[in-house]
Amino acid sequence: MTAAYDARRVVSRRARVAALRRRVPRETRWAVGLVLGGVVLTALVAAFPAQMPLDALMLPLLLGSLVLGPRTLPWFVIALMLLLTVSLAVQESIDARAVGSVSIQFAMGFVVLLTSFRRSRLGVANMLGESMLVDLRDRILNQGGVPSLPAGWQVETALRSAGGTPFAGDFVVATRPEGTRRLEVVVVDVSGKGEQAGTRALLLSGAFGGLLGALPPDRFLPAANAYLLQQDWEEGFATAVHLSLDLDTGAYAVRTAGHPPAVVRAAGSGRWSVLASDGPVLGLIDEAVFNASTGHLQTGDALLLYTDGMVEEPRRDIELGIDRMLGEAESLLRGDFRGAADRLVAALGARDDDSAMVVVNRR
């Protein structure tokens, strides 16, 4: 009986704790815990002034800036500043170093508040809110993944940003429209550099992904062009190359919009050739026309789609860059296309520009 009674007491205690956690928001629990931590640090500073520096209160301030939202953070910062004032008041002697330390911490608290207000306007008030942006980025970048293909086809993609971050002005979208035996791939280079190009690329990759799977191949680039014109961005143009591939016959159509041309390798001759297709840059001309270059991929043939970061160099004609890329492809991909996209980007990708590569091979 005693054991059963003790077990019921444990279960009841756990239920009360769980109910309390449900009633008290997690952010409030964080704030209370951090304030208590600040009180403990203040007591240690008062008790051991020689061993505990005044800078110790910067630790809960840093943690609070990461986990607390805009409603709680101002009160938390005020509480810490009061504790800091108490810590300074109990010092036996106040020298210039102590005053400087306190001044820096007050300035840090002010910066934390400004950052919190700015994040709250963006809807990402703390570190946990930033996970929304990370999830958005991952979901959109996953559109560049190659869907499952029938036996005999190998498609690889590689992307490297100039800044080394997952955000880039170049992106790839690949899809197999439902009810068809086609593979649709588009490689896009968004105008601009840095964060602005990266955010526009995130938006466009989602929009282009929807258009690519919903429209016939000959209507995709006109629809993408119309979409960009509607955005009315100050620097809102982009270049693109679009491949529509029949996975049964190997027939393909390539259309470009102000983009470097695709290149194809014929297994019989072993030679690479440039596909002649043309069209204006997306987002500049209304009702633009995009001409297609067509052909068939036979067994052993390969096709490359890429961005200008693979072939452009300062003060050098782009044709020379394409010749250099084809020479490197002939050397690197001789008889083995596994890891082809990554190898080409590693060998040829520009250090100061985003680079993207898609390799299609019929094995």
Coordinates of C-alpha atoms in Angstrom, one line a residue:
M1 CA 0.0 0.0 0.0
T2 CA 2.8 2.4 0.9
A3 CA 4.5 1.8 -2.5
A4 CA 1.3 2.4 -4.4
Y5 CA 0.6 5.6 -2.4
D6 CA 4.1 6.9 -3.1
A7 CA 3.7 6.1 -6.8
R8 CA 0.4 8.1 -6.9
R9 CA 2.1 11.0 -5.1
V10 CA 4.9 11.0 -7.8
V11 CA 2.3 10.9 -10.6
S12 CA 0.3 13.7 -9.0
R13 CA 3.4 15.9 -8.5
R14 CA 4.4 15.4 -12.2
A15 CA 0.9 16.3 -13.3
R16 CA 1.0 19.5 -11.3
V17 CA 4.4 20.4 -12.8
A18 CA 3.1 19.7 -16.3
A19 CA 0.0 21.9 -15.7
L20 CA 2.2 24.7 -14.4
R21 CA 4.4 24.5 -17.5
R22 CA 1.3 24.7 -19.7
R23 CA 0.0 27.8 -17.8
V24 CA 3.4 29.6 -17.7
P25 CA 4.8 30.4 -21.2
R26 CA 8.2 29.1 -22.0
E27 CA 9.5 32.7 -22.6
T28 CA 8.4 33.7 -19.1
R29 CA 10.2 30.7 -17.6
W30 CA 13.3 31.8 -19.5
A31 CA 13.0 35.4 -18.3
V32 CA 12.5 34.3 -14.6
G33 CA 15.5 31.9 -14.8
L34 CA 17.8 34.5 -16.4
V35 CA 16.8 37.2 -13.8
L36 CA 17.5 34.7 -11.0
G37 CA 20.8 34.0 -12.6
G38 CA 21.5 37.7 -12.7
V39 CA 20.6 37.9 -9.0
V40 CA 23.1 35.1 -8.2
L41 CA 25.8 36.8 -10.2
T42 CA 25.1 40.1 -8.4
A43 CA 25.5 38.4 -5.1
L44 CA 28.7 36.8 -6.2
V45 CA 30.1 40.1 -7.4
A46 CA 29.2 41.7 -4.0
A47 CA 30.6 38.8 -2.0
F48 CA 33.8 38.3 -4.0
P49 CA 34.6 41.6 -5.7
A50 CA 38.2 40.5 -6.4
Q51 CA 37.3 37.3 -8.1
M52 CA 34.0 38.1 -9.9
P53 CA 34.1 41.0 -12.4
L54 CA 31.3 43.3 -13.1
D55 CA 31.3 42.0 -16.7
A56 CA 29.6 38.7 -15.4
L57 CA 26.2 40.2 -16.0
M58 CA 26.8 40.3 -19.8
L59 CA 26.2 36.5 -19.9
P60 CA 22.5 36.6 -19.0
L61 CA 22.1 39.7 -21.2
L62 CA 23.5 37.8 -24.2
L63 CA 21.3 34.8 -23.5
G64 CA 18.2 36.9 -23.1
S65 CA 18.8 38.7 -26.4
L66 CA 18.7 35.3 -28.1
V67 CA 15.7 33.7 -26.4
L68 CA 13.4 36.4 -25.3
G69 CA 10.8 38.2 -27.4
P70 CA 10.0 41.9 -27.8
R71 CA 7.4 42.0 -25.0
T72 CA 9.7 40.5 -22.3
L73 CA 13.1 41.6 -23.4
P74 CA 12.8 45.3 -22.4
W75 CA 11.7 44.5 -18.9
F76 CA 14.5 41.9 -18.6
V77 CA 17.1 44.4 -19.8
I78 CA 15.8 47.0 -17.2
A79 CA 16.1 44.4 -14.5
L80 CA 19.6 43.5 -15.4
M81 CA 20.6 47.2 -15.5
L82 CA 19.2 47.6 -12.0
L83 CA 21.2 44.6 -10.8
L84 CA 24.3 46.1 -12.5
T85 CA 23.7 49.4 -10.6
V86 CA 23.4 47.4 -7.4
S87 CA 26.6 45.6 -8.2
L88 CA 28.4 48.9 -8.8
A89 CA 27.0 50.4 -5.6
V90 CA 28.2 47.6 -3.3
Q91 CA 31.8 47.9 -4.6
E92 CA 34.2 49.1 -1.9
S93 CA 36.0 51.3 -4.3
I94 CA 34.8 52.5 -7.7
D95 CA 37.6 53.1 -10.1
A96 CA 37.7 54.2 -13.8
R97 CA 37.8 50.5 -14.9
A98 CA 34.6 49.7 -13.1
V99 CA 32.8 52.7 -14.5
G100 CA 34.0 51.8 -18.0
S101 CA 32.7 48.2 -17.6
V102 CA 29.3 49.4 -16.4
S103 CA 29.1 51.9 -19.3
I104 CA 29.9 49.2 -21.9
Q105 CA 27.2 47.0 -20.4
F106 CA 24.6 49.8 -20.5
A107 CA 25.5 50.4 -24.1
M108 CA 25.2 46.7 -24.9
G109 CA 21.7 46.7 -23.3
F110 CA 20.7 49.6 -25.5
V111 CA 22.0 47.7 -28.6
V112 CA 20.1 44.6 -27.6
L113 CA 16.8 46.6 -27.3
L114 CA 17.3 48.3 -30.7
T115 CA 18.0 44.9 -32.3
S116 CA 14.9 43.4 -30.6
F117 CA 12.6 46.2 -31.9
R118 CA 14.0 45.8 -35.4
R119 CA 13.5 42.0 -35.4
S120 CA 9.9 42.3 -34.0
R121 CA 9.0 44.5 -37.0
L122 CA 10.3 41.7 -39.2
G123 CA 8.3 39.1 -37.3
V124 CA 11.5 37.2 -36.1
A125 CA 11.8 38.6 -32.6
N126 CA 14.4 36.2 -31.2
M127 CA 16.7 33.3 -32.2
L128 CA 13.8 30.9 -32.2
G129 CA 11.9 33.1 -34.7
E130 CA 14.9 32.9 -37.1
S131 CA 14.2 29.2 -37.5
M132 CA 11.2 30.3 -39.7
L133 CA 13.7 31.9 -42.2
V134 CA 15.9 28.8 -42.1
D135 CA 13.0 26.5 -42.8
L136 CA 11.8 28.8 -45.6
R137 CA 15.3 28.7 -47.1
D138 CA 15.6 24.9 -46.9
R139 CA 12.2 24.3 -48.4
I140 CA 12.9 26.6 -51.4
L141 CA 16.4 25.3 -51.9
N142 CA 15.1 21.7 -51.9
Q143 CA 13.3 22.6 -55.2
G144 CA 16.8 22.4 -56.8
G145 CA 16.9 18.7 -55.9
V146 CA 16.6 16.4 -58.9
P147 CA 13.4 14.2 -58.8
S148 CA 13.6 10.5 -59.3
L149 CA 14.4 9.5 -62.9
P150 CA 14.0 6.4 -64.9
A151 CA 16.9 4.0 -65.4
G152 CA 19.4 5.3 -67.9
W153 CA 19.3 9.0 -66.8
Q154 CA 21.7 10.8 -64.5
V155 CA 21.2 14.5 -63.6
E156 CA 23.4 16.3 -61.1
T157 CA 23.4 19.8 -59.8
A158 CA 25.9 21.9 -57.9
L159 CA 25.7 25.5 -56.5
R160 CA 28.4 27.6 -54.8
S161 CA 27.7 31.1 -53.6
A162 CA 30.4 33.8 -53.7
G163 CA 30.1 34.4 -50.0
G164 CA 30.1 30.8 -49.0
T165 CA 26.6 30.9 -47.6
P166 CA 23.5 28.9 -48.6
F167 CA 21.9 32.1 -49.9
A168 CA 23.0 32.9 -53.5
G169 CA 21.8 34.8 -56.5
D170 CA 22.0 31.7 -58.6
F171 CA 19.5 28.9 -58.2
V172 CA 18.3 25.7 -59.9
V173 CA 14.7 24.3 -60.0
A174 CA 14.0 20.8 -61.3
T175 CA 10.7 19.1 -61.5
R176 CA 8.8 16.3 -63.3
P177 CA 5.2 17.6 -64.1
E178 CA 2.6 15.2 -63.0
G179 CA 1.2 12.9 -65.7
T180 CA 4.1 13.5 -68.0
R181 CA 7.4 11.8 -68.9
R182 CA 9.3 15.1 -69.0
L183 CA 12.0 16.6 -66.9
E184 CA 11.9 20.4 -66.6
V185 CA 15.0 22.2 -65.3
V186 CA 15.7 25.9 -65.1
V187 CA 19.0 27.6 -64.0
V188 CA 18.6 31.2 -63.0
D189 CA 21.0 34.0 -62.3
V190 CA 19.4 36.9 -60.4
S191 CA 20.8 40.4 -60.9
G192 CA 22.7 42.0 -58.1
K193 CA 25.1 40.9 -55.4
G194 CA 25.0 39.8 -51.8
E195 CA 21.8 39.7 -49.6
Q196 CA 19.6 41.5 -52.0
A197 CA 20.3 39.0 -54.8
G198 CA 19.9 36.1 -52.3
T199 CA 16.4 37.3 -51.1
R200 CA 15.2 37.8 -54.6
A201 CA 16.5 34.4 -55.6
L202 CA 14.5 32.8 -52.7
L203 CA 11.3 34.5 -53.9
L204 CA 11.8 33.7 -57.5
S205 CA 12.7 30.1 -56.9
G206 CA 9.4 29.5 -55.3
A207 CA 7.5 31.3 -58.0
F208 CA 9.4 29.7 -60.9
G209 CA 9.0 26.2 -59.3
G210 CA 5.2 26.7 -59.5
L211 CA 5.3 27.9 -63.0
L212 CA 7.7 25.2 -64.2
G213 CA 5.4 22.4 -63.1
A214 CA 2.2 23.9 -64.2
L215 CA 2.9 25.3 -67.7
P216 CA 3.8 23.8 -71.1
P217 CA 7.6 24.2 -71.8
D218 CA 7.1 27.0 -74.4
R219 CA 5.1 29.1 -72.0
F220 CA 7.4 29.0 -69.0
L221 CA 9.9 31.7 -69.9
P222 CA 7.2 34.2 -71.1
A223 CA 5.3 33.6 -67.8
A224 CA 8.5 34.1 -65.8
N225 CA 9.2 37.3 -67.7
A226 CA 5.7 38.6 -67.0
Y227 CA 6.1 37.7 -63.3
L228 CA 9.3 39.7 -63.0
L229 CA 7.8 42.7 -64.8
Q230 CA 4.9 42.7 -62.3
Q231 CA 7.4 42.9 -59.3
D232 CA 8.6 46.4 -60.4
W233 CA 11.9 45.9 -58.7
E234 CA 14.5 48.6 -59.1
E235 CA 17.1 45.9 -60.1
G236 CA 14.7 43.1 -60.9
F237 CA 16.0 41.4 -64.0
A238 CA 17.4 37.8 -64.2
T239 CA 18.9 35.5 -66.8
A240 CA 17.8 31.9 -67.2
V241 CA 18.3 28.7 -69.3
H242 CA 15.4 26.3 -69.4
L243 CA 15.6 22.6 -70.4
S244 CA 12.6 20.5 -71.3
L245 CA 13.7 16.8 -71.7
D246 CA 11.6 13.8 -72.8
L247 CA 12.7 10.9 -70.7
D248 CA 11.4 8.3 -73.1
T249 CA 12.9 9.6 -76.4
G250 CA 15.7 11.8 -75.3
A251 CA 14.2 14.8 -77.2
Y252 CA 15.0 18.1 -75.7
A253 CA 14.3 21.8 -76.1
V254 CA 16.6 24.5 -74.6
R255 CA 15.5 28.1 -74.3
T256 CA 17.7 30.9 -72.9
A257 CA 16.9 34.4 -71.6
G258 CA 20.0 36.5 -71.7
H259 CA 21.9 33.5 -70.3
P260 CA 25.1 31.7 -71.4
P261 CA 24.2 29.0 -73.9
A262 CA 23.9 25.3 -73.0
V263 CA 26.4 22.9 -74.4
V264 CA 26.0 19.3 -75.5
R265 CA 28.4 16.4 -75.9
A266 CA 27.9 13.8 -78.6
A267 CA 29.2 10.5 -77.4
G268 CA 29.8 9.2 -81.0
S269 CA 32.3 12.0 -81.8
G270 CA 33.3 13.0 -78.3
R271 CA 32.9 16.7 -79.2
W272 CA 31.2 19.4 -77.3
S273 CA 29.0 22.0 -79.2
V274 CA 27.2 25.1 -78.2
L275 CA 23.4 25.2 -78.6
A276 CA 22.2 28.3 -80.4
S277 CA 19.2 29.6 -78.6
D278 CA 18.4 33.2 -77.8
G279 CA 16.0 35.5 -75.9
P280 CA 16.0 38.7 -73.9
V281 CA 16.8 39.0 -70.2
L282 CA 13.8 38.3 -68.0
G283 CA 12.1 41.4 -66.5
L284 CA 13.0 44.0 -69.1
I285 CA 10.8 43.5 -72.2
D286 CA 7.1 42.9 -72.3
E287 CA 5.8 40.0 -74.5
A288 CA 9.4 38.7 -75.1
V289 CA 9.9 35.8 -77.5
F290 CA 12.3 32.9 -76.6
N291 CA 13.5 30.7 -79.4
A292 CA 14.3 27.1 -78.7
S293 CA 17.2 24.9 -79.7
T294 CA 16.1 21.3 -80.1
G295 CA 17.8 17.9 -80.4
H296 CA 18.0 14.3 -79.1
L297 CA 20.3 12.9 -76.4
Q298 CA 21.5 9.5 -77.4
T299 CA 23.2 7.0 -75.1
G300 CA 26.4 8.5 -73.7
D301 CA 25.5 12.0 -74.6
A302 CA 25.6 14.8 -72.0
L303 CA 24.3 18.4 -71.7
L304 CA 25.5 21.2 -69.4
L305 CA 23.5 24.1 -68.1
Y306 CA 25.4 26.7 -66.0
T307 CA 25.6 30.3 -64.9
D308 CA 28.1 33.0 -65.9
G309 CA 30.2 32.4 -62.8
M310 CA 31.5 29.3 -64.6
V311 CA 32.7 31.1 -67.7
E312 CA 33.0 34.8 -67.2
E313 CA 36.3 36.5 -66.3
P314 CA 37.2 40.2 -66.2
R315 CA 38.4 41.6 -69.5
R316 CA 37.9 38.3 -71.3
D317 CA 35.3 37.3 -73.9
I318 CA 32.7 34.8 -72.7
E319 CA 33.4 32.5 -75.7
L320 CA 36.9 32.0 -74.3
G321 CA 35.4 31.1 -71.0
I322 CA 33.1 28.6 -72.6
D323 CA 36.1 27.0 -74.5
R324 CA 38.0 26.8 -71.2
M325 CA 35.0 25.1 -69.5
L326 CA 34.6 22.6 -72.4
G327 CA 38.3 21.7 -72.2
E328 CA 38.0 21.2 -68.5
A329 CA 34.9 19.1 -69.0
E330 CA 36.6 16.9 -71.6
S331 CA 39.4 16.3 -69.1
L332 CA 37.4 15.8 -65.9
L333 CA 34.4 13.9 -67.3
R334 CA 36.2 11.4 -69.5
G335 CA 34.1 8.3 -69.3
D336 CA 32.7 9.0 -65.8
F337 CA 30.0 11.6 -65.0
R338 CA 29.6 10.7 -61.3
G339 CA 30.0 13.9 -59.3
A340 CA 30.4 15.8 -62.5
A341 CA 28.6 19.0 -61.4
D342 CA 30.6 19.3 -58.2
R343 CA 33.9 18.7 -59.9
L344 CA 33.3 21.3 -62.6
V345 CA 32.2 23.9 -60.0
A346 CA 35.2 23.2 -57.9
A347 CA 37.5 23.5 -60.9
L348 CA 36.0 26.5 -62.7
G349 CA 33.6 28.4 -60.3
A350 CA 34.5 32.0 -59.8
R351 CA 35.6 33.1 -56.4
D352 CA 33.8 36.4 -56.5
D353 CA 30.6 35.3 -58.2
D354 CA 27.9 32.7 -57.6
S355 CA 28.3 29.6 -59.7
A356 CA 25.7 26.9 -60.6
M357 CA 26.0 23.8 -62.8
V358 CA 23.6 21.1 -64.0
V359 CA 24.9 18.0 -65.8
V360 CA 22.5 15.8 -67.7
N361 CA 23.8 12.4 -68.9
R362 CA 22.1 9.6 -70.8
R363 CA 23.9 6.5 -69.7

